[in-house]
């Protein structure tokens, strides 16, 4: 094979030199072409392995350099050069360095280095250009230093805090807001929202808790930098909260998205109460990949597709009013290859059509480069190819959203015919009466002319014999006379060659027993027969196919089995037939020479297929009309349909009540009744015949029934109690399924017992089951009648049964008497008192606080009205305390008793007794310790407590002594621990302990352990 890439100027030759030039050309061409062909077999043009990508270099970066990568494989090794904004880069300058094809820019500067870069790669086979890559310089300026003005807003009114981000690049900022200090970020909820479009903070309605200093925190992920603004003081102005209708302030604009991208739409409204946000797509269902987040303020469409294009609507509503906003989402696409060019080898003198097709929106334009230079636009067709046409080609598809490159090498080859790589078959078999094609495929360029001979007879086209354009010889209706030696001759302007093969005839393959049509029911077995005759010198195989697809017996062994024991028999057994096995079965008996086929149908009867085309029409509050199309009956008439429904309340499909109640098999519509008003439903339909129940249809589009006034009254209406001058009314809120409409709430009616007029109030929160009415003129413990009903935007429901409750009692007015306080230790005291006579008292509160503290810091202990005393613990030693007692009930606290001053005892001794000896004397141990001396701020030692207990247990025998020694019995079994502590009026001091054992006499090791004494141990020991 001969190949040539470089230009040979033999086409345009002037004057008398043409004869000499042709002579020289024909003399040197064979050697020259052969040498380049050998090099071409080993080499190839540049193929990109890595191309430069868009890069953002932070202006404040300390790296000092930026790299643009470029790597290609080629033989021979390629050379690299770079272009910036279509100008060659002078790589000899110190600012640039090259590592392979990678360009390194040292100390990059925006004024000199920003722009579009292209890597150009070359070798002897041609040149290719990389895709363009943009080098940009990223920055995020600080916020201006000026102070931000304070914002004063009445409570209940919406507020917007402006971020006003500083100058920056690129525009990929993310926003958060700080509250008072870093890093305390505000939590976003239904009431508060931060737009990622402009950074503003939106508060639907301001509350007193919103008071504080706010700062906009801006981050740029591209340059990993964050800045924050000066703080903005937000000062809520107390006011009687008013209600305001929904007012959408964050409005998404018409959006252009690229196919496959994720799209985010924002919508947020101010209003009091906080508006509910709902998203929809005009006249179409929402995309399956749509997700709503941020309490409804953000709609995200993942992996957006063309069918997701359309008009989107955000609706905000509270019971005061609603607001809507619409904008359109357009889906377009960057160029993407449908068909691109690949490395191609063409014969010299042949024609070339190189298809290069791309899809995109807008439709991409196509242009071509050859060896890095502009070549053509649109479709590429070339006639009569010459060596000049060889080289590296690039097809470029581009639209407003992007550009893609397809690179390929075109090689032009020239060679005389040769059969070395693809000789004719030495032996060709053909079936009697059949057809044979004898291939002749030499390697040759340009394409050769073909001729054939049988023996010495030259063959020409006739009724049975035809020579194809590609050189193949076709013979039909084969007979014995066609056997013999056939030779193919190929010739072009560079030489000629031939190849020979022998044709032999075999007996034809015939189906002798064809399969027959079979009719079965699901679950039964079926048999398809197939017997064939064939040439005995050849192997016979059977191939079965269903509806044109070959059956894979290994994968389908559970249902298909073939008879392989009997020669020439291809019987097929179909086990446990299912509906999917129905269709046309074809048996093909095949040898290496020919084949024969026969077909039969398998009819499978079974349960019906799923109905289709479900449509929901005539949507009312408790009923909808459904229409559908019949599914396949699978050869057994459909006897009935069952309609099922599902709501968000349960994942379970349930049979729906319908009119008519029995839906016959010839019907294609019905009405579903007894639905819940204002509830989202999905429906599906199941068909049944005498052979069983089929698979359900696909679910219908989700719909919401119309609203209706509530028809269920709240239950468990009651209440009573509460603070002074209050009437507390409670009820069990209705669950969502009983709301029946939008703007759901409750009307609470109440009146004093015996009066005629009811007073009514509205509770707008559907989750609340409590209302507290305050009236300074309300007498305490007054009997009231109360009732509650639900309402929505369609009307009111029925009232509940009337309940009788009582208004809150008055707080106690009596003062507890005979209050006394007794000091127990340095950290405890007991308080006792006499009860007041008021029967409404629920308990008593004891307040106590140190004399050096303010009364507001007092600690409180509450006890029931059955108690006459209590113990105060964890007090400070040697400290003066103030103590008082007051009675309380649900209405509040009564006046306190006189304040009693008392001082706690000094702290117990902090010194631990030092055990100096432990001597065994017969059946007893004598334990001795040093006297403990109390400090000046500690209680004097009054004696000692000794606890004698088994090791590992907390309880034991407790002794008390005024001496520095004690005798304890020798343990009869195991080890015992002896604990010694000083005792004073301030309590018990710290503990020293020693382990003793009955196993051996002597002085055991002293184990001195600091233990905080517990009253529990002393109490259990009876001290």
PDB file of C-alpha atoms in Angstrom, residues 242-394:
ATOM      1  CA  UNK A 242     -52.344  43.880  61.855  1.00  0.00           C
ATOM      2  CA  UNK A 243     -52.967  41.463  59.023  1.00  0.00           C
ATOM      3  CA  UNK A 244     -51.739  42.159  55.501  1.00  0.00           C
ATOM      4  CA  UNK A 245     -52.432  40.281  52.246  1.00  0.00           C
ATOM      5  CA  UNK A 246     -49.723  38.335  50.462  1.00  0.00           C
ATOM      6  CA  UNK A 247     -47.379  40.515  48.384  1.00  0.00           C
ATOM      7  CA  UNK A 248     -44.750  38.764  46.239  1.00  0.00           C
ATOM      8  CA  UNK A 249     -41.419  40.628  46.426  1.00  0.00           C
ATOM      9  CA  UNK A 250     -38.990  37.985  45.105  1.00  0.00           C
ATOM     10  CA  UNK A 251     -40.003  37.362  41.488  1.00  0.00           C
ATOM     11  CA  UNK A 252     -38.167  35.004  39.153  1.00  0.00           C
ATOM     12  CA  UNK A 253     -37.575  36.342  35.645  1.00  0.00           C
ATOM     13  CA  UNK A 254     -37.854  34.700  32.228  1.00  0.00           C
ATOM     14  CA  UNK A 255     -35.092  32.116  32.379  1.00  0.00           C
ATOM     15  CA  UNK A 256     -32.976  30.531  29.647  1.00  0.00           C
ATOM     16  CA  UNK A 257     -31.619  27.160  30.731  1.00  0.00           C
ATOM     17  CA  UNK A 258     -29.362  24.695  28.980  1.00  0.00           C
ATOM     18  CA  UNK A 259     -30.511  21.123  28.473  1.00  0.00           C
ATOM     19  CA  UNK A 260     -29.434  18.926  31.388  1.00  0.00           C
ATOM     20  CA  UNK A 261     -28.698  21.838  33.723  1.00  0.00           C
ATOM     21  CA  UNK A 262     -30.291  22.385  37.135  1.00  0.00           C
ATOM     22  CA  UNK A 263     -32.566  25.435  37.227  1.00  0.00           C
ATOM     23  CA  UNK A 264     -33.505  27.414  40.350  1.00  0.00           C
ATOM     24  CA  UNK A 265     -36.517  29.738  40.543  1.00  0.00           C
ATOM     25  CA  UNK A 266     -37.139  31.948  43.592  1.00  0.00           C
ATOM     26  CA  UNK A 267     -40.428  33.317  44.899  1.00  0.00           C
ATOM     27  CA  UNK A 268     -41.115  34.899  48.278  1.00  0.00           C
ATOM     28  CA  UNK A 269     -43.943  37.034  49.611  1.00  0.00           C
ATOM     29  CA  UNK A 270     -44.436  39.443  52.487  1.00  0.00           C
ATOM     30  CA  UNK A 271     -47.660  39.303  54.487  1.00  0.00           C
ATOM     31  CA  UNK A 272     -49.218  38.669  57.877  1.00  0.00           C
ATOM     32  CA  UNK A 273     -49.934  35.847  58.525  1.00  0.00           C
ATOM     33  CA  UNK A 274     -47.001  34.338  56.626  1.00  0.00           C
ATOM     34  CA  UNK A 275     -48.315  33.498  53.135  1.00  0.00           C
ATOM     35  CA  UNK A 276     -48.346  29.926  51.868  1.00  0.00           C
ATOM     36  CA  UNK A 277     -46.417  29.472  48.601  1.00  0.00           C
ATOM     37  CA  UNK A 278     -47.558  27.146  45.805  1.00  0.00           C
ATOM     38  CA  UNK A 279     -45.876  26.365  42.486  1.00  0.00           C
ATOM     39  CA  UNK A 280     -47.469  25.158  39.259  1.00  0.00           C
ATOM     40  CA  UNK A 281     -46.801  24.874  35.540  1.00  0.00           C
ATOM     41  CA  UNK A 282     -49.463  26.481  33.381  1.00  0.00           C
ATOM     42  CA  UNK A 283     -51.776  23.851  31.837  1.00  0.00           C
ATOM     43  CA  UNK A 284     -49.165  21.114  32.345  1.00  0.00           C
ATOM     44  CA  UNK A 285     -47.978  18.869  35.159  1.00  0.00           C
ATOM     45  CA  UNK A 286     -44.851  19.867  37.055  1.00  0.00           C
ATOM     46  CA  UNK A 287     -41.607  18.203  35.893  1.00  0.00           C
ATOM     47  CA  UNK A 288     -40.887  14.868  37.529  1.00  0.00           C
ATOM     48  CA  UNK A 289     -37.486  16.161  38.678  1.00  0.00           C
ATOM     49  CA  UNK A 290     -38.876  19.319  40.311  1.00  0.00           C
ATOM     50  CA  UNK A 291     -38.229  19.828  44.024  1.00  0.00           C
ATOM     51  CA  UNK A 292     -39.581  22.588  46.267  1.00  0.00           C
ATOM     52  CA  UNK A 293     -37.410  23.689  49.192  1.00  0.00           C
ATOM     53  CA  UNK A 294     -36.788  26.592  51.574  1.00  0.00           C
ATOM     54  CA  UNK A 295     -40.369  26.360  52.919  1.00  0.00           C
ATOM     55  CA  UNK A 296     -41.739  26.720  49.403  1.00  0.00           C
ATOM     56  CA  UNK A 297     -39.662  29.713  48.305  1.00  0.00           C
ATOM     57  CA  UNK A 298     -37.367  27.815  45.908  1.00  0.00           C
ATOM     58  CA  UNK A 299     -38.309  25.588  42.962  1.00  0.00           C
ATOM     59  CA  UNK A 300     -35.441  23.487  41.604  1.00  0.00           C
ATOM     60  CA  UNK A 301     -35.727  21.561  38.346  1.00  0.00           C
ATOM     61  CA  UNK A 302     -32.936  19.016  38.067  1.00  0.00           C
ATOM     62  CA  UNK A 303     -31.592  17.833  34.696  1.00  0.00           C
ATOM     63  CA  UNK A 304     -34.032  20.035  32.786  1.00  0.00           C
ATOM     64  CA  UNK A 305     -35.367  18.705  29.471  1.00  0.00           C
ATOM     65  CA  UNK A 306     -37.076  20.297  26.460  1.00  0.00           C
ATOM     66  CA  UNK A 307     -40.509  19.170  27.710  1.00  0.00           C
ATOM     67  CA  UNK A 308     -39.921  21.154  30.933  1.00  0.00           C
ATOM     68  CA  UNK A 309     -40.047  24.411  28.962  1.00  0.00           C
ATOM     69  CA  UNK A 310     -43.137  26.465  29.688  1.00  0.00           C
ATOM     70  CA  UNK A 311     -44.870  29.057  31.833  1.00  0.00           C
ATOM     71  CA  UNK A 312     -44.346  28.628  35.588  1.00  0.00           C
ATOM     72  CA  UNK A 313     -46.480  30.254  38.257  1.00  0.00           C
ATOM     73  CA  UNK A 314     -45.897  31.045  41.922  1.00  0.00           C
ATOM     74  CA  UNK A 315     -48.943  31.797  44.047  1.00  0.00           C
ATOM     75  CA  UNK A 316     -48.741  33.289  47.538  1.00  0.00           C
ATOM     76  CA  UNK A 317     -51.833  33.323  49.736  1.00  0.00           C
ATOM     77  CA  UNK A 318     -52.948  34.028  53.267  1.00  0.00           C
ATOM     78  CA  UNK A 319     -56.505  34.473  54.469  1.00  0.00           C
ATOM     79  CA  UNK A 320     -56.252  38.204  53.820  1.00  0.00           C
ATOM     80  CA  UNK A 321     -55.523  37.828  50.101  1.00  0.00           C
ATOM     81  CA  UNK A 322     -53.379  36.261  47.371  1.00  0.00           C
ATOM     82  CA  UNK A 323     -50.773  37.319  44.811  1.00  0.00           C
ATOM     83  CA  UNK A 324     -49.487  35.582  41.681  1.00  0.00           C
ATOM     84  CA  UNK A 325     -46.390  35.810  39.506  1.00  0.00           C
ATOM     85  CA  UNK A 326     -45.630  34.105  36.193  1.00  0.00           C
ATOM     86  CA  UNK A 327     -42.526  33.843  34.060  1.00  0.00           C
ATOM     87  CA  UNK A 328     -41.376  31.550  31.278  1.00  0.00           C
ATOM     88  CA  UNK A 329     -38.572  29.004  31.297  1.00  0.00           C
ATOM     89  CA  UNK A 330     -36.904  28.429  27.946  1.00  0.00           C
ATOM     90  CA  UNK A 331     -34.771  25.332  27.394  1.00  0.00           C
ATOM     91  CA  UNK A 332     -31.941  25.541  24.888  1.00  0.00           C
ATOM     92  CA  UNK A 333     -28.854  23.399  24.339  1.00  0.00           C
ATOM     93  CA  UNK A 334     -25.160  23.618  23.609  1.00  0.00           C
ATOM     94  CA  UNK A 335     -23.982  21.788  20.488  1.00  0.00           C
ATOM     95  CA  UNK A 336     -23.819  18.006  20.775  1.00  0.00           C
ATOM     96  CA  UNK A 337     -22.617  15.552  18.153  1.00  0.00           C
ATOM     97  CA  UNK A 338     -25.117  13.418  16.293  1.00  0.00           C
ATOM     98  CA  UNK A 339     -22.455  12.214  13.900  1.00  0.00           C
ATOM     99  CA  UNK A 340     -18.836  13.324  13.861  1.00  0.00           C
ATOM    100  CA  UNK A 341     -15.782  12.598  11.747  1.00  0.00           C
ATOM    101  CA  UNK A 342     -13.258   9.850  12.461  1.00  0.00           C
ATOM    102  CA  UNK A 343      -9.828   9.019  11.045  1.00  0.00           C
ATOM    103  CA  UNK A 344     -10.397   8.002   7.444  1.00  0.00           C
ATOM    104  CA  UNK A 345      -8.305   6.360   4.727  1.00  0.00           C
ATOM    105  CA  UNK A 346      -9.414   6.941   1.128  1.00  0.00           C
ATOM    106  CA  UNK A 347      -8.173   5.746  -2.223  1.00  0.00           C
ATOM    107  CA  UNK A 348      -6.479   8.260  -4.468  1.00  0.00           C
ATOM    108  CA  UNK A 349      -8.905   9.571  -7.063  1.00  0.00           C
ATOM    109  CA  UNK A 350     -11.985   8.569  -5.011  1.00  0.00           C
ATOM    110  CA  UNK A 351     -14.682  10.900  -3.691  1.00  0.00           C
ATOM    111  CA  UNK A 352     -15.201  11.863  -0.033  1.00  0.00           C
ATOM    112  CA  UNK A 353     -18.366  12.808   1.818  1.00  0.00           C
ATOM    113  CA  UNK A 354     -17.517  13.412   5.475  1.00  0.00           C
ATOM    114  CA  UNK A 355     -20.757  13.677   7.475  1.00  0.00           C
ATOM    115  CA  UNK A 356     -20.531  15.989  10.497  1.00  0.00           C
ATOM    116  CA  UNK A 357     -23.894  16.625  12.176  1.00  0.00           C
ATOM    117  CA  UNK A 358     -24.618  18.334  15.504  1.00  0.00           C
ATOM    118  CA  UNK A 359     -27.786  19.099  17.383  1.00  0.00           C
ATOM    119  CA  UNK A 360     -28.469  22.048  19.647  1.00  0.00           C
ATOM    120  CA  UNK A 361     -30.799  24.949  20.220  1.00  0.00           C
ATOM    121  CA  UNK A 362     -30.319  27.255  18.346  1.00  0.00           C
ATOM    122  CA  UNK A 363     -29.238  24.870  15.550  1.00  0.00           C
ATOM    123  CA  UNK A 364     -25.416  24.916  15.400  1.00  0.00           C
ATOM    124  CA  UNK A 365     -23.458  26.096  12.364  1.00  0.00           C
ATOM    125  CA  UNK A 366     -20.697  23.890  10.937  1.00  0.00           C
ATOM    126  CA  UNK A 367     -17.277  25.049   9.783  1.00  0.00           C
ATOM    127  CA  UNK A 368     -14.040  23.213   8.966  1.00  0.00           C
ATOM    128  CA  UNK A 369     -10.326  23.634   9.611  1.00  0.00           C
ATOM    129  CA  UNK A 370      -7.590  21.870   7.675  1.00  0.00           C
ATOM    130  CA  UNK A 371      -4.212  21.726   9.381  1.00  0.00           C
ATOM    131  CA  UNK A 372      -5.346  24.512  11.746  1.00  0.00           C
ATOM    132  CA  UNK A 373      -6.432  26.906   8.968  1.00  0.00           C
ATOM    133  CA  UNK A 374      -9.965  27.834   7.927  1.00  0.00           C
ATOM    134  CA  UNK A 375     -11.131  25.502   5.159  1.00  0.00           C
ATOM    135  CA  UNK A 376     -14.866  25.383   4.423  1.00  0.00           C
ATOM    136  CA  UNK A 377     -18.335  25.869   5.901  1.00  0.00           C
ATOM    137  CA  UNK A 378     -21.269  23.493   6.002  1.00  0.00           C
ATOM    138  CA  UNK A 379     -21.185  20.096   4.342  1.00  0.00           C
ATOM    139  CA  UNK A 380     -17.805  18.679   3.279  1.00  0.00           C
ATOM    140  CA  UNK A 381     -17.654  16.874  -0.097  1.00  0.00           C
ATOM    141  CA  UNK A 382     -14.510  16.394  -2.167  1.00  0.00           C
ATOM    142  CA  UNK A 383     -14.130  14.704  -5.580  1.00  0.00           C
ATOM    143  CA  UNK A 384     -11.109  13.021  -7.157  1.00  0.00           C
ATOM    144  CA  UNK A 385      -8.985  13.019  -4.032  1.00  0.00           C
ATOM    145  CA  UNK A 386      -5.257  13.654  -4.441  1.00  0.00           C
ATOM    146  CA  UNK A 387      -2.343  13.500  -2.054  1.00  0.00           C
ATOM    147  CA  UNK A 388      -2.784  17.259  -1.496  1.00  0.00           C
ATOM    148  CA  UNK A 389      -6.054  16.527   0.298  1.00  0.00           C
ATOM    149  CA  UNK A 390      -4.372  14.503   3.065  1.00  0.00           C
ATOM    150  CA  UNK A 391      -4.014  16.169   6.459  1.00  0.00           C
ATOM    151  CA  UNK A 392      -5.639  16.905   9.833  1.00  0.00           C
ATOM    152  CA  UNK A 393      -9.247  18.074   9.624  1.00  0.00           C
ATOM    153  CA  UNK A 394     -11.387  19.622  12.330  1.00  0.00           C
TER     154      UNK A 394
END
